Amino acid sequence: MDILIYGFINSATLALMALGFTLVYGVSRLPNFAHGALYVLAGYICWLLLNRLGLPYILAIALALAFVAVVGGAMYQLILVRIRGMSISEIIASYAIGLAILEGLRWGGLKGGTFTLSAFLEGSVDLLGVSVDFQRILVVVLGALLVGLLYFFVNHTRLGLALKGMAQDERAALTLGIDSDRMAVASMALGSLSAAVAALILLPLGSIVVEAGYHVLIMAVAVCIVGGLGSWTGAILASFVIGFAQILTTVYLGAHFQVVVAILAIILTLILRPSGLFGKQKELEERV
């Protein structure tokens, strides 16, 4: 029962980490390797607003979310737009931006485990004989809510439908007057906002550290590759596959093997099914 409950929680955690990365790539085909850096940045900005300016928690969260969304949009508008369509350059540039953010935070004093955010809810509850704290339950609830809100946004709003059209067929969307660069800015802002939401939900479970940015990036890439780049359904399913595999590995081998599971999942997927579970990329044998 421990494996079942904590496997489900771990899967929801991975889905939250990967959702923003999947959104950006699905709409603009832009691999945002600054995703983990934006995650840490959101937590650090919220911490500064709480502890340096003394703002209320809710206001600090709102301002941190808005700030990271603006940073994500500005990244595309100022830098990534100049190399749009050059895949390797996009990866290098976005990773370099993320590296600059993370190491800049480290240089600015983000070290050790002294930077923490308070849990939204204190205490714990017994679920089928397993003690689970309220914050982890909130991770599952808010994760499901975020997925539902993004689904509604994409399928029932004007901007969301434009993003969906751009993701399905960019050339057809361009002929209908949809601006590709505007949609890319919107997707980057929304993807960054998703990373910030994930950070503010998950970071109360631990500390705000630079290393979390690299960890989140690895997990997001693993989920998206296994599920199929750009596929939301694949990302959710891959989160459960990797999430339960990590919990089983933790129980039988040790917690330090969790990252190994994610890396092995990437390698096996690229060998056996390069397009992922629900990806639309051509298989290797089709390209040879």
XYZ file of C-alpha atoms in Angstrom:
288
model
C 0.000 0.000 0.000
C 2.952 2.333 0.667
C 4.204 1.698 -2.869
C 0.746 2.322 -4.342
C 0.081 5.600 -2.521
C 3.567 7.099 -2.736
C 3.930 5.858 -6.321
C 0.813 7.838 -7.200
C 2.133 10.932 -5.396
C 5.525 10.618 -7.093
C 3.820 10.269 -10.471
C 1.800 13.450 -9.858
C 5.038 15.195 -8.879
C 6.736 14.175 -12.140
C 3.698 15.269 -14.160
C 3.856 18.715 -12.534
C 7.575 18.983 -13.279
C 7.157 18.034 -16.957
C 3.918 19.792 -17.902
C 5.494 23.141 -18.781
C 8.263 21.543 -20.851
C 5.666 19.498 -22.775
C 3.461 22.544 -23.370
C 6.263 24.635 -24.865
C 7.564 21.879 -27.131
C 4.078 20.787 -28.173
C 3.123 24.272 -29.408
C 6.336 25.828 -30.684
C 8.621 22.766 -31.092
C 11.040 24.641 -28.845
C 12.991 22.520 -26.317
C 13.149 24.821 -23.294
C 16.216 23.606 -21.414
C 15.903 26.554 -19.024
C 12.818 24.841 -17.557
C 14.555 23.703 -14.355
C 16.141 27.121 -13.817
C 12.740 28.820 -14.040
C 11.458 26.313 -11.473
C 14.147 27.305 -8.957
C 13.810 31.004 -9.828
C 10.099 30.941 -8.934
C 10.818 29.465 -5.519
C 13.635 31.925 -4.815
C 11.593 34.978 -5.857
C 8.728 33.838 -3.642
C 11.164 33.358 -0.753
C 12.609 36.855 -1.245
C 9.160 38.446 -1.316
C 8.209 36.611 1.867
C 11.389 37.040 3.886
C 12.901 40.272 2.596
C 9.798 42.347 1.822
C 7.438 40.676 4.282
C 4.601 40.272 1.801
C 1.668 37.937 2.511
C 2.151 34.376 1.204
C -0.654 34.596 -1.373
C 0.632 37.902 -2.785
C 4.212 36.574 -2.899
C 3.034 33.512 -4.838
C 1.069 35.632 -7.323
C 3.994 37.998 -7.943
C 6.480 35.117 -8.299
C 4.229 33.409 -10.856
C 3.815 36.632 -12.847
C 7.557 37.368 -12.747
C 8.570 33.932 -14.036
C 5.917 34.030 -16.783
C 7.321 37.387 -17.963
C 10.883 36.031 -17.842
C 9.839 33.041 -19.969
C 8.173 35.242 -22.600
C 11.138 37.628 -22.622
C 13.560 34.726 -23.155
C 11.893 33.934 -26.456
C 11.298 37.533 -27.538
C 14.856 38.693 -26.872
C 16.994 35.618 -27.591
C 15.333 32.462 -28.877
C 13.393 34.167 -31.689
C 16.737 34.865 -33.409
C 17.568 31.154 -33.690
C 14.053 29.775 -34.214
C 14.091 26.582 -36.256
C 17.729 25.718 -35.497
C 17.187 22.841 -33.064
C 20.727 22.467 -31.757
C 21.095 26.216 -31.296
C 17.767 26.344 -29.449
C 18.900 23.647 -27.029
C 22.289 25.282 -26.449
C 20.849 28.782 -26.029
C 18.024 27.774 -23.671
C 20.386 25.607 -21.598
C 22.889 28.483 -21.436
C 20.147 30.814 -20.174
C 19.153 28.248 -17.559
C 22.773 27.754 -16.541
C 23.241 31.518 -16.181
C 20.130 31.760 -13.987
C 21.065 28.841 -11.735
C 24.725 29.706 -11.306
C 23.793 33.366 -10.909
C 21.526 32.381 -8.015
C 24.325 30.263 -6.545
C 26.748 33.191 -6.858
C 24.121 35.411 -5.228
C 24.011 33.204 -2.140
C 21.499 30.429 -2.872
C 23.447 27.710 -1.064
C 22.625 25.098 1.529
C 19.187 24.199 2.870
C 18.336 27.501 4.603
C 15.926 28.664 1.868
C 12.557 27.008 2.491
C 8.893 27.736 1.863
C 6.165 26.941 4.361
C 3.737 24.135 3.621
C 0.262 25.301 2.616
C -1.290 22.822 5.042
C 0.332 21.348 8.149
C -0.320 17.888 9.521
C -0.948 14.466 8.061
C -3.679 11.886 7.592
C -3.843 8.084 7.426
C -4.795 6.708 3.995
C -5.454 2.954 4.155
C -2.963 2.648 6.969
C -0.310 4.861 5.358
C 0.559 8.243 6.895
C 0.608 10.998 4.250
C 1.119 14.690 4.981
C -1.424 17.184 3.676
C 1.083 18.948 1.414
C 1.609 15.769 -0.620
C -2.140 15.284 -0.921
C -2.300 18.884 -2.127
C 0.342 18.039 -4.766
C -2.006 15.440 -6.262
C -5.106 17.654 -6.041
C -3.466 20.784 -7.453
C -1.665 18.743 -10.115
C -4.980 17.330 -11.335
C -6.508 20.826 -11.184
C -3.657 22.312 -13.232
C -4.015 19.628 -15.908
C -7.764 20.264 -16.014
C -7.322 24.040 -16.291
C -4.775 23.692 -19.100
C -7.101 21.283 -20.937
C -9.978 23.775 -20.635
C -7.735 26.661 -21.717
C -6.426 24.851 -24.795
C -9.812 23.555 -25.935
C -12.225 26.341 -24.940
C -10.458 29.705 -25.245
C -9.456 31.722 -28.304
C -5.760 31.822 -27.427
C -5.787 28.166 -26.435
C -7.349 27.100 -29.730
C -4.770 29.174 -31.601
C -1.998 27.411 -29.671
C -3.606 24.042 -30.408
C -3.874 24.879 -34.106
C -0.214 25.933 -34.215
C 0.775 22.648 -32.548
C -1.266 20.528 -34.992
C -0.267 22.211 -38.254
C 1.891 25.341 -38.201
C 1.588 26.062 -41.922
C -2.203 25.827 -41.887
C -2.310 28.044 -38.792
C -0.142 30.651 -40.535
C -2.505 30.743 -43.519
C -5.349 31.542 -41.096
C -3.484 34.565 -39.767
C -2.117 33.093 -36.539
C 1.212 34.724 -35.687
C 3.801 32.011 -35.043
C 6.074 34.195 -32.912
C 3.216 35.453 -30.748
C 2.114 31.894 -30.115
C 5.697 30.939 -29.244
C 5.888 33.820 -26.733
C 2.540 32.756 -25.255
C 3.621 29.121 -25.005
C 6.929 30.091 -23.370
C 5.096 32.282 -20.854
C 2.560 29.551 -20.089
C 5.247 26.873 -19.887
C 7.276 29.035 -17.516
C 4.129 29.713 -15.484
C 3.536 25.948 -15.238
C 7.116 25.436 -14.024
C 6.590 28.170 -11.419
C 3.305 26.614 -10.228
C 5.047 23.253 -9.880
C 7.855 24.892 -7.889
C 5.567 26.643 -5.436
C 3.606 23.421 -4.845
C 6.611 21.082 -4.575
C 9.332 23.183 -2.935
C 7.579 23.315 0.478
C 8.400 19.582 0.631
C 12.136 20.379 0.647
C 14.601 23.224 0.264
C 15.205 25.730 -2.522
C 18.590 24.701 -3.907
C 20.327 25.203 -7.248
C 20.641 21.438 -7.746
C 16.838 21.172 -7.886
C 16.932 22.956 -11.252
C 19.120 20.278 -12.822
C 17.029 17.507 -11.229
C 13.745 18.945 -12.521
C 15.181 19.350 -16.024
C 16.332 15.711 -16.128
C 12.941 14.480 -14.897
C 11.014 16.667 -17.343
C 13.132 15.515 -20.297
C 12.775 11.860 -19.230
C 8.982 12.119 -18.967
C 8.654 13.910 -22.304
C 10.933 11.512 -24.189
C 9.250 8.403 -22.785
C 5.769 9.808 -23.377
C 6.597 11.285 -26.769
C 7.748 14.865 -27.259
C 4.793 17.222 -27.425
C 2.189 14.672 -26.300
C 0.282 15.607 -23.149
C -1.307 12.160 -22.884
C 2.099 10.548 -23.269
C 3.596 12.831 -20.615
C 0.922 11.898 -18.063
C 1.291 8.176 -18.796
C 5.098 8.369 -18.717
C 4.901 10.170 -15.355
C 3.111 7.151 -13.892
C 5.486 4.652 -15.507
C 8.621 6.428 -14.259
C 7.006 7.472 -10.964
C 6.130 3.936 -9.906
C 9.454 2.601 -11.224
C 11.288 5.115 -9.015
C 9.302 4.171 -5.920
C 9.936 0.457 -6.514
C 13.633 1.213 -7.003
C 13.703 3.258 -3.787
C 12.093 0.421 -1.814
C 14.304 -2.373 -3.133
C 17.580 -0.646 -4.079
C 17.769 2.822 -2.512
C 16.684 6.427 -3.079
C 19.920 7.385 -4.860
C 18.909 5.187 -7.826
C 15.898 7.372 -8.724
C 17.809 9.499 -11.227
C 19.313 6.328 -12.715
C 15.779 5.085 -13.422
C 14.980 8.291 -15.340
C 18.179 8.105 -17.396
C 17.641 4.414 -18.150
C 14.091 5.221 -19.255
C 15.485 7.781 -21.735
C 18.067 5.334 -23.106
C 15.645 2.415 -23.471
C 13.020 4.603 -25.130
C 15.498 5.981 -27.654
C 16.655 2.434 -28.467
C 13.292 0.658 -28.600
C 10.838 3.395 -29.608
C 12.501 6.722 -30.458
C 9.185 8.545 -30.900
C 8.035 7.621 -27.367
C 4.728 6.112 -26.299
C 2.507 8.707 -28.004
C 5.002 10.694 -30.081
C 4.422 11.578 -33.719
C 8.048 11.634 -34.798
C 9.121 9.062 -37.360
C 10.621 5.879 -36.078
C 14.297 5.235 -36.672
C 13.710 2.456 -39.202
C 11.407 4.747 -41.209
C 14.162 7.308 -41.603
C 16.896 4.906 -42.693
